[in-house]
Amino acid sequence: MAILSEITLYPIKSCGGIALQAATLTRAGLMSEQIYDREWMVVDAAGACLTQREHPKMALIAPRLKLDTLELRAPGMLRLEIPLGLPDPDTAPTLTVQVWDDTLQAYDCDALTAAWFSNYLGVACRLVRFHPNALRLANPKWTGDIEAPTLFSDGYPILVIGAGSLRDLNGRLARAGRTPLPMNRFRPNLVVDGIDAYEEDYVDTFRAGGVVLKPVKPCPRCPMPSIDQATGEFGPDPLDILQGYRAKPEVDGAICFGMNNILLEGDGETVRVGQEVDVELAF
């Protein structure tokens, strides 16, 4: 029996995640306490997104959802509280921002927040929040006729990885005399246990209660899995092991781990850790 074994929400792109026991699934991704996955993003002076790829210590920015604020902690920094209430879309300041190939308007968070991130990262930057009037869609090459909105994710609303895939990778690392890696190196939203290694590659749909997810694209891997999420430092990179067996021709030979998913049914439904997942294969 397949089960949902982990749920993780990442309020700020490329920063720490929040492990949850339950979350709401929406077309735009996970949501908890009205906060969406990757609802915030750090941008440079030109409005381009900053990520762990260039600033690995972003991994150590730890968020916590409180009653009416998002609390942030980071080594050597005072605690920061970000209000959760949405600004007035007609009067709040906005910035033009870029996340990969997409350019859109976003709320500009206040100067105090910008100073906090700039001091911690050592580079002039600001925190922005996804604007409700903005629309960003996953690539229709992979979603077909289904419009799949996403916020500041790399491109798709929900990343799913099978626990068996990580066990297989860690077995290969062990045989090479390497240290096993935790799942947070790969930053999935949902982890499904009880399926074979890499079986998620061949799934047509995941069904959990009233929720139906469809894997649409293998997740190509950049250097981020080499960053230790507990230290914010580059550590052993698993890509040298993965490249021997995880290059996917359908994404031009990119090394892939996990599957990007879109929501077919169940917008607003709740999923829970331990919930049974019905897995329908695509063949």
CSV table of C-alpha atoms in Angstrom, one decimal:
chain,number,residue,atom,x,y,z
A,1,MET,CA,0.0,0.0,0.0
A,2,ALA,CA,1.3,3.4,-1.0
A,3,ILE,CA,1.1,6.2,1.6
A,4,LEU,CA,1.8,9.9,1.8
A,5,SER,CA,4.8,9.9,4.1
A,6,GLU,CA,5.9,13.6,4.0
A,7,ILE,CA,4.4,17.0,3.3
A,8,THR,CA,6.6,20.1,3.1
A,9,LEU,CA,5.6,23.7,2.4
A,10,TYR,CA,8.3,26.2,1.2
A,11,PRO,CA,6.8,29.7,1.9
A,12,ILE,CA,9.9,31.5,0.4
A,13,LYS,CA,11.5,30.2,-2.7
A,14,SER,CA,14.9,28.6,-2.0
A,15,CYS,CA,14.7,29.0,1.8
A,16,GLY,CA,13.9,26.4,4.4
A,17,GLY,CA,10.7,24.4,4.4
A,18,ILE,CA,8.0,23.7,7.0
A,19,ALA,CA,7.2,20.0,7.6
A,20,LEU,CA,3.4,19.6,7.9
A,21,GLN,CA,1.1,16.8,9.0
A,22,ALA,CA,-1.7,18.1,6.7
A,23,ALA,CA,-2.0,20.6,4.0
A,24,THR,CA,-4.5,21.9,1.4
A,25,LEU,CA,-3.9,21.1,-2.2
A,26,THR,CA,-4.8,23.8,-4.7
A,27,ARG,CA,-4.2,24.1,-8.5
A,28,ALA,CA,-1.3,26.5,-7.6
A,29,GLY,CA,0.3,24.1,-5.1
A,30,LEU,CA,0.3,23.4,-1.4
A,31,MET,CA,-1.3,25.7,1.0
A,32,SER,CA,-1.4,25.9,4.8
A,33,GLU,CA,-3.1,28.6,6.9
A,34,GLN,CA,-3.9,30.5,3.7
A,35,ILE,CA,-0.1,30.6,2.8
A,36,TYR,CA,0.9,29.1,-0.5
A,37,ASP,CA,4.1,27.2,-1.4
A,38,ARG,CA,6.7,29.6,-2.9
A,39,GLU,CA,4.5,32.6,-2.2
A,40,TRP,CA,7.5,34.8,-1.5
A,41,MET,CA,10.8,35.1,-3.3
A,42,VAL,CA,14.1,37.0,-2.8
A,43,VAL,CA,15.2,39.2,-5.7
A,44,ASP,CA,18.3,41.2,-6.5
A,45,ALA,CA,18.3,44.9,-7.4
A,46,ALA,CA,17.2,44.1,-11.0
A,47,GLY,CA,14.3,42.0,-9.8
A,48,ALA,CA,15.8,38.6,-10.7
A,49,CYS,CA,15.2,35.7,-8.3
A,50,LEU,CA,18.0,34.6,-5.9
A,51,THR,CA,18.4,31.0,-5.1
A,52,GLN,CA,20.6,28.6,-3.1
A,53,ARG,CA,22.5,27.9,-6.4
A,54,GLU,CA,24.4,31.2,-5.8
A,55,HIS,CA,23.5,31.8,-2.1
A,56,PRO,CA,23.5,28.4,-0.3
A,57,LYS,CA,23.1,30.0,3.1
A,58,MET,CA,19.5,30.7,2.1
A,59,ALA,CA,18.9,27.1,3.2
A,60,LEU,CA,19.3,28.3,6.8
A,61,ILE,CA,16.5,30.8,6.6
A,62,ALA,CA,14.0,28.9,8.7
A,63,PRO,CA,10.3,29.9,8.4
A,64,ARG,CA,7.5,29.3,10.9
A,65,LEU,CA,3.8,30.0,10.5
A,66,LYS,CA,2.4,31.9,13.4
A,67,LEU,CA,-1.1,33.3,14.0
A,68,ASP,CA,-0.8,36.3,11.8
A,69,THR,CA,2.9,36.4,10.8
A,70,LEU,CA,5.5,34.4,9.0
A,71,GLU,CA,8.5,34.2,11.5
A,72,LEU,CA,12.0,33.9,10.0
A,73,ARG,CA,15.1,33.0,11.8
A,74,ALA,CA,18.7,32.7,10.4
A,75,PRO,CA,22.1,32.3,12.0
A,76,GLY,CA,23.4,35.6,13.5
A,77,MET,CA,20.2,37.5,12.7
A,78,LEU,CA,17.4,38.8,14.9
A,79,ARG,CA,14.0,37.2,14.4
A,80,LEU,CA,12.0,38.7,11.6
A,81,GLU,CA,8.1,38.8,11.5
A,82,ILE,CA,6.4,39.2,8.1
A,83,PRO,CA,2.7,40.0,8.2
A,84,LEU,CA,0.5,37.4,6.6
A,85,GLY,CA,-2.4,39.7,5.7
A,86,LEU,CA,-2.4,40.5,2.0
A,87,PRO,CA,-1.7,44.2,1.1
A,88,ASP,CA,-4.2,46.3,-0.8
A,89,PRO,CA,-3.7,45.2,-4.4
A,90,ASP,CA,-4.5,48.7,-5.6
A,91,THR,CA,-2.2,50.7,-3.4
A,92,ALA,CA,0.6,48.5,-2.2
A,93,PRO,CA,4.0,49.0,-3.9
A,94,THR,CA,5.0,46.5,-6.6
A,95,LEU,CA,8.1,45.4,-8.4
A,96,THR,CA,8.7,43.9,-11.8
A,97,VAL,CA,10.4,40.6,-11.0
A,98,GLN,CA,11.8,37.7,-13.0
A,99,VAL,CA,11.7,34.0,-12.2
A,100,TRP,CA,13.6,32.2,-14.9
A,101,ASP,CA,11.8,33.0,-18.2
A,102,ASP,CA,8.7,34.7,-16.6
A,103,THR,CA,8.4,38.4,-15.9
A,104,LEU,CA,5.5,39.6,-13.6
A,105,GLN,CA,4.5,42.1,-11.0
A,106,ALA,CA,4.9,41.2,-7.3
A,107,TYR,CA,4.3,43.0,-4.0
A,108,ASP,CA,7.4,44.7,-2.7
A,109,CYS,CA,7.9,43.9,1.0
A,110,ASP,CA,9.1,46.7,3.3
A,111,ALA,CA,12.5,48.2,3.7
A,112,LEU,CA,13.1,46.6,7.0
A,113,THR,CA,12.6,43.1,5.4
A,114,ALA,CA,14.9,44.1,2.5
A,115,ALA,CA,17.6,45.1,5.0
A,116,TRP,CA,17.3,41.9,6.9
A,117,PHE,CA,17.8,39.7,3.8
A,118,SER,CA,20.5,42.0,2.4
A,119,ASN,CA,22.5,41.9,5.7
A,120,TYR,CA,22.2,38.1,5.9
A,121,LEU,CA,23.0,37.3,2.3
A,122,GLY,CA,25.6,40.1,1.9
A,123,VAL,CA,24.1,41.4,-1.3
A,124,ALA,CA,21.4,44.1,-2.0
A,125,CYS,CA,18.1,42.3,-2.3
A,126,ARG,CA,14.4,42.5,-1.4
A,127,LEU,CA,11.6,40.1,-0.5
A,128,VAL,CA,8.6,40.1,-2.8
A,129,ARG,CA,5.2,38.4,-2.6
A,130,PHE,CA,3.2,36.9,-5.4
A,131,HIS,CA,0.5,39.3,-6.5
A,132,PRO,CA,-3.0,37.9,-6.8
A,133,ASN,CA,-3.5,39.7,-10.1
A,134,ALA,CA,-0.4,38.0,-11.6
A,135,LEU,CA,-0.8,34.8,-13.6
A,136,ARG,CA,2.0,32.3,-14.1
A,137,LEU,CA,1.3,29.0,-15.9
A,138,ALA,CA,3.3,25.8,-16.1
A,139,ASN,CA,4.7,25.1,-19.6
A,140,PRO,CA,1.8,23.8,-21.8
A,141,LYS,CA,4.3,21.6,-23.6
A,142,TRP,CA,4.0,19.3,-20.6
A,143,THR,CA,0.5,20.2,-19.3
A,144,GLY,CA,-1.3,20.0,-22.6
A,145,ASP,CA,-4.7,21.6,-22.6
A,146,ILE,CA,-4.7,21.9,-18.8
A,147,GLU,CA,-3.8,25.4,-17.4
A,148,ALA,CA,-1.7,24.8,-14.3
A,149,PRO,CA,-1.0,28.0,-12.3
A,150,THR,CA,2.0,28.2,-10.1
A,151,LEU,CA,3.6,30.9,-8.0
A,152,PHE,CA,7.4,31.3,-7.6
A,153,SER,CA,8.2,27.6,-8.0
A,154,ASP,CA,10.8,26.7,-10.7
A,155,GLY,CA,7.9,25.9,-13.0
A,156,TYR,CA,5.3,23.5,-11.7
A,157,PRO,CA,3.0,23.6,-8.7
A,158,ILE,CA,3.8,20.3,-6.9
A,159,LEU,CA,6.9,18.1,-6.8
A,160,VAL,CA,6.5,14.4,-5.8
A,161,ILE,CA,9.3,12.0,-5.0
A,162,GLY,CA,9.0,8.3,-4.1
A,163,ALA,CA,10.7,7.4,-0.8
A,164,GLY,CA,12.0,4.2,-2.6
A,165,SER,CA,13.9,6.4,-5.1
A,166,LEU,CA,15.9,8.0,-2.3
A,167,ARG,CA,16.6,4.6,-0.7
A,168,ASP,CA,17.9,3.4,-4.0
A,169,LEU,CA,20.1,6.4,-4.4
A,170,ASN,CA,21.4,6.1,-0.9
A,171,GLY,CA,22.2,2.4,-1.5
A,172,ARG,CA,24.3,3.4,-4.5
A,173,LEU,CA,26.0,6.1,-2.4
A,174,ALA,CA,26.8,3.6,0.3
A,175,ARG,CA,28.3,1.2,-2.2
A,176,ALA,CA,30.5,4.0,-3.4
A,177,GLY,CA,31.6,4.7,0.2
A,178,ARG,CA,29.5,7.9,0.4
A,179,THR,CA,27.2,9.2,3.1
A,180,PRO,CA,23.4,8.8,2.6
A,181,LEU,CA,21.4,12.0,1.9
A,182,PRO,CA,18.1,13.1,3.5
A,183,MET,CA,15.1,13.8,1.3
A,184,ASN,CA,15.3,17.6,2.0
A,185,ARG,CA,18.3,17.8,-0.5
A,186,PHE,CA,15.7,17.4,-3.2
A,187,ARG,CA,13.0,19.6,-1.7
A,188,PRO,CA,9.8,17.8,-2.7
A,189,ASN,CA,6.4,18.9,-1.6
A,190,LEU,CA,5.0,15.4,-1.2
A,191,VAL,CA,6.8,12.1,-0.6
A,192,VAL,CA,5.0,8.8,-1.4
A,193,ASP,CA,6.2,5.6,0.3
A,194,GLY,CA,5.3,2.1,-0.7
A,195,ILE,CA,6.1,2.3,-4.4
A,196,ASP,CA,9.2,1.0,-6.2
A,197,ALA,CA,12.2,3.1,-6.8
A,198,TYR,CA,11.5,5.6,-9.6
A,199,GLU,CA,8.0,4.3,-10.0
A,200,GLU,CA,6.8,7.9,-9.9
A,201,ASP,CA,8.3,8.3,-13.4
A,202,TYR,CA,5.6,5.9,-14.8
A,203,VAL,CA,2.6,7.0,-12.8
A,204,ASP,CA,-0.5,8.3,-14.7
A,205,THR,CA,-2.2,9.6,-11.5
A,206,PHE,CA,-1.8,9.7,-7.8
A,207,ARG,CA,-5.2,9.7,-5.9
A,208,ALA,CA,-5.4,10.6,-2.2
A,209,GLY,CA,-9.1,10.9,-1.1
A,210,GLY,CA,-10.6,13.5,-3.4
A,211,VAL,CA,-7.3,14.7,-4.7
A,212,VAL,CA,-6.0,13.5,-8.1
A,213,LEU,CA,-2.4,14.5,-9.1
A,214,LYS,CA,-0.9,13.9,-12.5
A,215,PRO,CA,2.9,13.7,-13.1
A,216,VAL,CA,3.7,15.7,-16.2
A,217,LYS,CA,7.4,16.2,-16.3
A,218,PRO,CA,10.6,14.7,-14.8
A,219,CYS,CA,12.3,17.2,-12.5
A,220,PRO,CA,15.8,18.1,-13.9
A,221,ARG,CA,18.4,18.6,-11.2
A,222,CYS,CA,20.7,21.6,-10.8
A,223,PRO,CA,23.5,21.7,-8.2
A,224,MET,CA,21.1,22.4,-5.3
A,225,PRO,CA,21.0,18.7,-4.1
A,226,SER,CA,24.7,19.2,-3.3
A,227,ILE,CA,23.8,21.8,-0.6
A,228,ASP,CA,23.5,20.5,2.9
A,229,GLN,CA,20.2,22.0,4.1
A,230,ALA,CA,21.3,21.8,7.7
A,231,THR,CA,24.6,23.7,7.2
A,232,GLY,CA,24.0,25.8,4.1
A,233,GLU,CA,27.3,24.6,2.7
A,234,PHE,CA,28.1,22.7,-0.5
A,235,GLY,CA,28.7,19.0,0.4
A,236,PRO,CA,29.1,15.8,-1.7
A,237,ASP,CA,27.2,16.2,-4.9
A,238,PRO,CA,25.0,13.2,-5.7
A,239,LEU,CA,24.7,14.2,-9.4
A,240,ASP,CA,27.9,12.2,-10.3
A,241,ILE,CA,26.1,9.0,-9.1
A,242,LEU,CA,22.8,10.0,-10.6
A,243,GLN,CA,24.2,10.8,-14.0
A,244,GLY,CA,25.0,7.2,-14.5
A,245,TYR,CA,21.4,6.1,-14.6
A,246,ARG,CA,19.0,9.1,-14.3
A,247,ALA,CA,19.6,11.0,-17.5
A,248,LYS,CA,16.2,11.5,-19.2
A,249,PRO,CA,16.1,11.8,-23.0
A,250,GLU,CA,12.7,13.4,-22.9
A,251,VAL,CA,14.3,16.4,-21.2
A,252,ASP,CA,17.4,16.6,-23.4
A,253,GLY,CA,19.4,14.2,-21.3
A,254,ALA,CA,19.0,16.2,-18.0
A,255,ILE,CA,19.6,14.3,-14.8
A,256,CYS,CA,16.2,13.9,-13.1
A,257,PHE,CA,15.0,13.0,-9.7
A,258,GLY,CA,11.3,13.3,-8.8
A,259,MET,CA,8.3,14.3,-10.9
A,260,ASN,CA,6.5,17.6,-11.4
A,261,ASN,CA,2.8,17.3,-10.9
A,262,ILE,CA,-0.4,19.2,-11.6
A,263,LEU,CA,-3.7,18.9,-9.9
A,264,LEU,CA,-6.5,17.3,-11.9
A,265,GLU,CA,-9.2,17.1,-9.2
A,266,GLY,CA,-9.6,18.1,-5.6
A,267,ASP,CA,-8.8,21.8,-5.5
A,268,GLY,CA,-9.2,22.8,-1.8
A,269,GLU,CA,-9.0,19.2,-0.5
A,270,THR,CA,-6.8,18.3,2.5
A,271,VAL,CA,-4.1,15.6,2.3
A,272,ARG,CA,-2.5,14.1,5.4
A,273,VAL,CA,0.7,12.3,6.3
A,274,GLY,CA,-0.2,8.6,6.5
A,275,GLN,CA,-3.0,8.8,4.0
A,276,GLU,CA,-3.3,6.0,1.6
A,277,VAL,CA,-2.4,6.9,-2.0
A,278,ASP,CA,-3.8,5.0,-5.0
A,279,VAL,CA,-1.3,4.8,-7.7
A,280,GLU,CA,-2.4,4.3,-11.3
A,281,LEU,CA,0.5,3.5,-13.8
A,282,ALA,CA,0.5,5.0,-17.2
A,283,PHE,CA,0.8,1.6,-18.9
